Amino acid sequence: MIIKKFQGNTETEAIMLAKENLGKDAIVMNIKTIKPKGLFKFFRKTLVEVTAAVDEVSDKHKAKESETASKINASIDEKLHPSAKTANSTSDDGKDLEEKLNSLAMLLEEQIENSKNDRKKDALKTEKKTEKKLADTEKKLDEKKESGKDTEKTKEKDESKETSSLKDKSIDLIMEQLTANEVSYQYAKQIIDEIMHAGNIRTLDDMLACVYQKIILKLGQTKPISFDKGDKKPKIIFFVGPTGVGKTTTIAKLSSKLLLDEKKKIAIFTSDTYRIAAVEQIKTYANILKIPVEVIYETKDLDKALPKYSEYDYILIDTAGRSHKNKEQTDDLKALYNAFEDCTLFTYLVLSATTKYKDLKKITSLYEDITECCLIFTKLDETDAIGNILNIKLDTGMPLSYISYGQNVPDDIEVMNPQIIAKQLLGGGDGYGSGR
Ligand SMILES: Nc1nc2c(ncn2[C@@H]2O[C@H](COP(=O)(O)OP(=O)(O)O)[C@@H](O)[C@H]2O)c(=O)[nH]1
Ligand SMILES: [Mg+2]
C-alpha cells in the first residue's frame, strides 16, 4: 500500500498530481486546506493537500511502499519513544490519519481498559501465585542486573512480550468490531492478515490506521452517474433490484440532484407496470420536478418514446422489483436491455443495507449474469451493521456509488464516502444512519 500527500493550488490540481504519481487507481483518502501561518500568510497562497493511496503496487512502487510504511512506523515510534528519534523519523506521513483515528483508538483503548477491569476479579484470585512468581522473577532480575548486557536482553524480551500481547489484544478488538458490524469473518481476517504481513505494526493506533486505510482501499473508487468519453446522448441509466429496496425513491432523489445541481436534462421511463400505483408514485415526483415520464408496457413502446429524448442527457429507467427466484421477470429485463440497441447503457443495482448477507449474495449473482452493475445501498438509517457493503463489494468487485439513508427526497442520498464507511465499520464517526 502506498500513501502519499500532494499539494496543489486547487483540489483538482492536487488530485491530478496524485493520479499522475500513483496511477489512475489512486484513492483520495483525505483533502485538507493548508493556510499559510505567521508572517508568510500575507505572501503565500492557501494550498490544498490531498492524501492519496493505492493498493495494487507495481514492482517499481513496492520499494516506495515499504519506504512509506517505515515512515509511518517511524512517526508513531517517535511519538511513543521520543528519545529513540532517528534520522529517518522526520516525516509526518500518516500522522494526520493517526490523529483522525485518535478518537477510534481512544474508543478501543477504553474497551481494553474495560476488559482489563473485567479480568481484575480473576486476577485477584491468582494474585498470590503471581506474587510468588514476581518475587522469583525479581530475584532473577537482581542477579542479572549484575551483568549489564544480560539486563538489556531481558528488557528487550519483556518489551517484545508486551508488544505482542498488545498486538493480540488489538487484533481481537478490531476483529470483534468488524464482525459486530457484520463484516464477514473471512474478510475481517483477510484485512488483518494483509496489514500484519505488510509491515511493522506495534501499537493499536498503528493497527487502526492501517485497517482504516485498508478498508478505504478495498471499498475502491466510487462511480456516481457521469458522462464518460464515448457515451452517447441520452445515456440510459437502469435502476434494478429487489422490490421495496428504494429504487423509485432513489430515482426521484437523483433526478432532482442531476436536474437542479448539475443542470442536466432528464427524462424518466418506467417499466414497473406490475405494481398498482408504481407509475403514479414516479409520476408524482416527476411532476414536481417537471421531468417527463414515459410508461413502457412493452419493449416496442420504446420505438415511439426514445426519439423524443435524443437531446436529453440522461434517461433514468425505473424497473419492477425482481425476485432472484423468478426467471420470467429476469428474462423481461434482458429483453428491455436488448431493446436499447445503439444506446449507452449503465446499470445501478439498488440493495438495502438491511438485507441478509446470504440473500444479498444471491441477488448480486443474479444481476452479475445479466449485466455489469454499480451498487447503491439504501436504508443505512435502519441499521448500524453496514459490513455487507464491504462484503458485497469484495464478493462482486462491483463499484459502489450512492448511499441512501432516509425517505426524504431529495436530501437523504450522497455519493458514497469510503472514509465515512470505514470509520463506521471501526466504530467511530457519525455514520450515515445517525441523522447526518
Ligand atoms: N428508511 C429508509 N427508507 C427508504 C429509503 N429509501 C427508500 N425508502 C422507503 O422504502 C419504501 C420503498 O421504496 P420504493 O422507492 O418504492 O422501493 P422500490 O420498490 O424499490 O421502488 C418507501 O417507503 C421509501 O420511502 C432509505 O434510504 N431509508
Ligand atoms: Mg418502485
Short mmCIF file of N, CA and C in Angstrom, two decimals, residues 111-210:
data_model
loop_
_atom_site.label_atom_id
_atom_site.label_comp_id
_atom_site.label_asym_id
_atom_site.label_seq_id
_atom_site.Cartn_x
_atom_site.Cartn_y
_atom_site.Cartn_z
N GLN A 111 -12.15 0.11 25.57
CA GLN A 111 -12.61 -1.28 25.63
C GLN A 111 -11.54 -2.17 26.26
N ILE A 112 -10.27 -1.87 25.91
CA ILE A 112 -9.18 -2.66 26.53
C ILE A 112 -9.24 -2.48 28.04
N GLU A 113 -9.44 -1.20 28.44
CA GLU A 113 -9.48 -0.88 29.86
C GLU A 113 -10.63 -1.65 30.52
N ASN A 114 -11.81 -1.64 29.84
CA ASN A 114 -12.96 -2.34 30.41
C ASN A 114 -12.68 -3.82 30.56
N SER A 115 -12.08 -4.39 29.47
CA SER A 115 -11.84 -5.82 29.56
C SER A 115 -10.79 -6.12 30.63
N LYS A 116 -9.85 -5.13 30.82
CA LYS A 116 -8.87 -5.29 31.90
C LYS A 116 -9.59 -5.36 33.25
N ASN A 117 -10.56 -4.41 33.43
CA ASN A 117 -11.29 -4.37 34.69
C ASN A 117 -12.05 -5.67 34.93
N ASP A 118 -12.64 -6.19 33.81
CA ASP A 118 -13.38 -7.44 33.95
C ASP A 118 -12.46 -8.55 34.45
N ARG A 119 -11.23 -8.46 33.95
CA ARG A 119 -10.31 -9.54 34.32
C ARG A 119 -9.71 -9.35 35.71
N LYS A 120 -9.94 -8.13 36.28
CA LYS A 120 -9.34 -7.85 37.59
C LYS A 120 -9.76 -8.86 38.65
N LYS A 121 -11.07 -9.25 38.58
CA LYS A 121 -11.59 -10.21 39.55
C LYS A 121 -10.79 -11.50 39.49
N ASP A 122 -10.64 -11.99 38.26
CA ASP A 122 -9.89 -13.24 38.08
C ASP A 122 -8.46 -13.05 38.58
N ALA A 123 -7.97 -11.85 38.27
CA ALA A 123 -6.57 -11.58 38.60
C ALA A 123 -6.33 -11.67 40.10
N LEU A 124 -7.35 -11.16 40.88
CA LEU A 124 -7.21 -11.19 42.33
C LEU A 124 -7.01 -12.60 42.84
N LYS A 125 -7.75 -13.52 42.22
CA LYS A 125 -7.67 -14.92 42.65
C LYS A 125 -6.27 -15.45 42.47
N THR A 126 -5.67 -15.08 41.38
CA THR A 126 -4.35 -15.64 41.09
C THR A 126 -3.22 -14.77 41.62
N GLU A 127 -3.64 -13.72 42.36
CA GLU A 127 -2.63 -12.75 42.81
C GLU A 127 -1.52 -13.42 43.62
N LYS A 128 -1.94 -14.31 44.52
CA LYS A 128 -0.95 -14.93 45.40
C LYS A 128 0.11 -15.65 44.59
N LYS A 129 -0.42 -16.45 43.61
CA LYS A 129 0.50 -17.21 42.77
C LYS A 129 1.44 -16.25 42.05
N THR A 130 0.84 -15.19 41.49
CA THR A 130 1.62 -14.24 40.70
C THR A 130 2.68 -13.56 41.55
N GLU A 131 2.27 -13.23 42.81
CA GLU A 131 3.23 -12.57 43.71
C GLU A 131 4.49 -13.40 43.87
N LYS A 132 4.25 -14.71 44.04
CA LYS A 132 5.39 -15.61 44.22
C LYS A 132 6.25 -15.58 42.95
N LYS A 133 5.55 -15.70 41.83
CA LYS A 133 6.28 -15.70 40.56
C LYS A 133 7.08 -14.41 40.40
N LEU A 134 6.41 -13.30 40.74
CA LEU A 134 7.07 -12.00 40.60
C LEU A 134 8.31 -11.92 41.47
N ALA A 135 8.15 -12.44 42.70
CA ALA A 135 9.29 -12.42 43.61
C ALA A 135 10.45 -13.20 43.01
N ASP A 136 10.10 -14.37 42.44
CA ASP A 136 11.13 -15.18 41.78
C ASP A 136 11.79 -14.40 40.66
N THR A 137 10.91 -13.78 39.85
CA THR A 137 11.43 -13.05 38.68
C THR A 137 12.34 -11.91 39.14
N GLU A 138 11.86 -11.19 40.21
CA GLU A 138 12.66 -10.08 40.72
C GLU A 138 14.05 -10.55 41.17
N LYS A 139 14.00 -11.70 41.83
CA LYS A 139 15.27 -12.26 42.32
C LYS A 139 16.19 -12.52 41.13
N LYS A 140 15.58 -13.15 40.12
CA LYS A 140 16.38 -13.47 38.93
C LYS A 140 16.90 -12.19 38.29
N LEU A 141 16.00 -11.20 38.23
CA LEU A 141 16.39 -9.93 37.61
C LEU A 141 17.55 -9.29 38.37
N ASP A 142 17.45 -9.36 39.72
CA ASP A 142 18.53 -8.80 40.54
C ASP A 142 19.86 -9.45 40.19
N GLU A 143 19.78 -10.78 40.03
CA GLU A 143 21.01 -11.50 39.68
C GLU A 143 21.55 -10.99 38.35
N LYS A 144 20.59 -10.83 37.42
CA LYS A 144 21.02 -10.44 36.07
C LYS A 144 21.52 -9.01 36.01
N LYS A 145 21.01 -8.17 36.92
CA LYS A 145 21.42 -6.77 36.93
C LYS A 145 22.94 -6.65 36.98
N GLU A 146 23.51 -7.65 37.59
CA GLU A 146 24.96 -7.60 37.75
C GLU A 146 25.64 -7.56 36.41
N SER A 147 25.07 -8.22 35.47
CA SER A 147 25.65 -8.12 34.12
C SER A 147 24.78 -7.20 33.29
N GLY A 148 25.29 -6.02 32.91
CA GLY A 148 24.53 -5.02 32.14
C GLY A 148 23.99 -5.57 30.85
N LYS A 149 24.77 -6.42 30.20
CA LYS A 149 24.39 -6.98 28.91
C LYS A 149 23.12 -7.82 29.05
N ASP A 150 23.14 -8.67 30.09
CA ASP A 150 22.00 -9.56 30.32
C ASP A 150 20.74 -8.76 30.59
N THR A 151 20.89 -7.68 31.36
CA THR A 151 19.72 -6.86 31.71
C THR A 151 19.08 -6.29 30.45
N GLU A 152 19.92 -5.80 29.54
CA GLU A 152 19.41 -5.24 28.28
C GLU A 152 18.56 -6.26 27.55
N LYS A 153 19.11 -7.48 27.50
CA LYS A 153 18.40 -8.56 26.79
C LYS A 153 17.04 -8.82 27.41
N THR A 154 16.98 -8.90 28.73
CA THR A 154 15.73 -9.17 29.43
C THR A 154 14.72 -8.08 29.13
N LYS A 155 15.21 -6.82 29.17
CA LYS A 155 14.36 -5.67 28.90
C LYS A 155 13.71 -5.80 27.52
N GLU A 156 14.59 -6.13 26.54
CA GLU A 156 14.10 -6.27 25.17
C GLU A 156 13.03 -7.35 25.10
N LYS A 157 13.31 -8.48 25.78
CA LYS A 157 12.36 -9.60 25.77
C LYS A 157 11.02 -9.15 26.34
N ASP A 158 11.07 -8.47 27.50
CA ASP A 158 9.85 -8.02 28.15
C ASP A 158 9.07 -7.08 27.24
N GLU A 159 9.83 -6.17 26.61
CA GLU A 159 9.16 -5.21 25.71
C GLU A 159 8.47 -5.94 24.57
N SER A 160 9.17 -6.93 24.01
CA SER A 160 8.58 -7.61 22.86
C SER A 160 7.38 -8.44 23.29
N LYS A 161 7.45 -9.01 24.52
CA LYS A 161 6.30 -9.75 25.06
C LYS A 161 5.10 -8.82 25.18
N GLU A 162 5.38 -7.64 25.76
CA GLU A 162 4.33 -6.65 25.98
C GLU A 162 3.71 -6.24 24.64
N THR A 163 4.61 -5.97 23.65
CA THR A 163 4.14 -5.55 22.34
C THR A 163 3.28 -6.63 21.71
N SER A 164 3.75 -7.90 21.82
CA SER A 164 2.97 -8.92 21.13
C SER A 164 1.64 -9.18 21.83
N SER A 165 1.61 -9.00 23.17
CA SER A 165 0.31 -9.20 23.83
C SER A 165 -0.64 -8.06 23.49
N LEU A 166 -0.10 -6.83 23.37
CA LEU A 166 -0.94 -5.69 22.98
C LEU A 166 -1.44 -5.87 21.55
N LYS A 167 -0.54 -6.42 20.73
CA LYS A 167 -0.89 -6.66 19.33
C LYS A 167 -2.07 -7.65 19.26
N ASP A 168 -1.95 -8.74 20.04
CA ASP A 168 -3.02 -9.74 20.03
C ASP A 168 -4.34 -9.14 20.50
N LYS A 169 -4.25 -8.32 21.55
CA LYS A 169 -5.47 -7.69 22.07
C LYS A 169 -6.08 -6.77 21.02
N SER A 170 -5.21 -6.00 20.36
CA SER A 170 -5.69 -5.07 19.34
C SER A 170 -6.36 -5.84 18.20
N ILE A 171 -5.73 -6.93 17.79
CA ILE A 171 -6.31 -7.74 16.71
C ILE A 171 -7.69 -8.23 17.12
N ASP A 172 -7.78 -8.76 18.36
CA ASP A 172 -9.07 -9.28 18.85
C ASP A 172 -10.13 -8.19 18.82
N LEU A 173 -9.74 -6.99 19.30
CA LEU A 173 -10.72 -5.90 19.37
C LEU A 173 -11.17 -5.46 17.99
N ILE A 174 -10.22 -5.36 17.08
CA ILE A 174 -10.60 -4.91 15.73
C ILE A 174 -11.45 -5.98 15.04
N MET A 175 -11.06 -7.24 15.21
CA MET A 175 -11.87 -8.33 14.63
C MET A 175 -13.29 -8.29 15.20
N GLU A 176 -13.37 -8.09 16.52
CA GLU A 176 -14.67 -8.03 17.20
C GLU A 176 -15.52 -6.88 16.63
N GLN A 177 -14.86 -5.73 16.49
CA GLN A 177 -15.55 -4.54 15.99
C GLN A 177 -16.07 -4.75 14.57
N LEU A 178 -15.21 -5.31 13.71
CA LEU A 178 -15.61 -5.51 12.31
C LEU A 178 -16.73 -6.55 12.21
N THR A 179 -16.58 -7.66 12.92
CA THR A 179 -17.59 -8.70 12.80
C THR A 179 -18.91 -8.28 13.46
N ALA A 180 -18.82 -7.43 14.52
CA ALA A 180 -20.06 -6.91 15.12
C ALA A 180 -20.79 -6.04 14.11
N ASN A 181 -20.04 -5.43 13.20
CA ASN A 181 -20.66 -4.64 12.13
C ASN A 181 -21.00 -5.50 10.92
N GLU A 182 -20.91 -6.82 11.11
CA GLU A 182 -21.27 -7.81 10.10
C GLU A 182 -20.35 -7.85 8.90
N VAL A 183 -19.12 -7.39 9.08
CA VAL A 183 -18.11 -7.71 8.05
C VAL A 183 -17.88 -9.21 8.22
N SER A 184 -17.86 -9.96 7.10
CA SER A 184 -17.74 -11.40 7.25
C SER A 184 -16.38 -11.72 7.91
N TYR A 185 -16.36 -12.81 8.67
CA TYR A 185 -15.14 -13.18 9.39
C TYR A 185 -13.98 -13.32 8.41
N GLN A 186 -14.30 -13.92 7.25
CA GLN A 186 -13.28 -14.16 6.22
C GLN A 186 -12.62 -12.84 5.79
N TYR A 187 -13.42 -11.80 5.55
CA TYR A 187 -12.85 -10.54 5.08
C TYR A 187 -12.16 -9.78 6.21
N ALA A 188 -12.73 -9.87 7.42
CA ALA A 188 -12.09 -9.19 8.55
C ALA A 188 -10.69 -9.78 8.77
N LYS A 189 -10.61 -11.10 8.68
CA LYS A 189 -9.34 -11.78 8.90
C LYS A 189 -8.35 -11.43 7.78
N GLN A 190 -8.90 -11.38 6.56
CA GLN A 190 -8.05 -11.04 5.41
C GLN A 190 -7.40 -9.66 5.60
N ILE A 191 -8.21 -8.71 6.07
CA ILE A 191 -7.69 -7.35 6.27
C ILE A 191 -6.57 -7.37 7.32
N ILE A 192 -6.82 -8.06 8.44
CA ILE A 192 -5.81 -8.12 9.50
C ILE A 192 -4.55 -8.82 8.98
N ASP A 193 -4.75 -9.95 8.28
CA ASP A 193 -3.58 -10.68 7.76
C ASP A 193 -2.76 -9.80 6.83
N GLU A 194 -3.45 -9.06 5.97
CA GLU A 194 -2.73 -8.24 4.99
C GLU A 194 -1.91 -7.15 5.68
N ILE A 195 -2.50 -6.52 6.70
CA ILE A 195 -1.72 -5.43 7.32
C ILE A 195 -0.59 -5.98 8.19
N MET A 196 -0.82 -7.14 8.82
CA MET A 196 0.24 -7.72 9.65
C MET A 196 1.40 -8.17 8.76
N HIS A 197 1.03 -8.65 7.58
CA HIS A 197 2.02 -9.13 6.63
C HIS A 197 2.84 -7.96 6.07
N ALA A 198 2.13 -6.83 5.89
CA ALA A 198 2.77 -5.70 5.19
C ALA A 198 3.80 -4.97 6.03
N GLY A 199 3.63 -4.90 7.33
CA GLY A 199 4.59 -4.01 7.99
C GLY A 199 4.77 -4.23 9.46
N ASN A 200 5.47 -3.28 9.99
CA ASN A 200 5.93 -3.33 11.36
C ASN A 200 4.90 -2.66 12.26
N ILE A 201 3.89 -3.45 12.69
CA ILE A 201 2.81 -2.83 13.45
C ILE A 201 2.99 -3.13 14.93
N ARG A 202 3.04 -2.04 15.73
CA ARG A 202 3.33 -2.26 17.15
C ARG A 202 2.24 -1.76 18.08
N THR A 203 1.51 -0.73 17.64
CA THR A 203 0.56 -0.14 18.58
C THR A 203 -0.85 -0.25 18.04
N LEU A 204 -1.81 -0.02 18.91
CA LEU A 204 -3.21 -0.06 18.50
C LEU A 204 -3.49 1.05 17.48
N ASP A 205 -2.92 2.22 17.73
CA ASP A 205 -3.06 3.35 16.80
C ASP A 205 -2.60 2.97 15.42
N ASP A 206 -1.43 2.37 15.42
CA ASP A 206 -0.77 1.95 14.20
C ASP A 206 -1.67 0.98 13.42
N MET A 207 -2.19 0.01 14.17
CA MET A 207 -3.01 -1.02 13.55
C MET A 207 -4.33 -0.44 13.04
N LEU A 208 -4.94 0.42 13.87
CA LEU A 208 -6.20 1.05 13.45
C LEU A 208 -6.04 1.86 12.18
N ALA A 209 -4.93 2.63 12.13
CA ALA A 209 -4.69 3.46 10.95
C ALA A 209 -4.57 2.58 9.72
N CYS A 210 -3.85 1.46 9.84
CA CYS A 210 -3.67 0.58 8.69
C CYS A 210 -4.98 -0.10 8.28
#
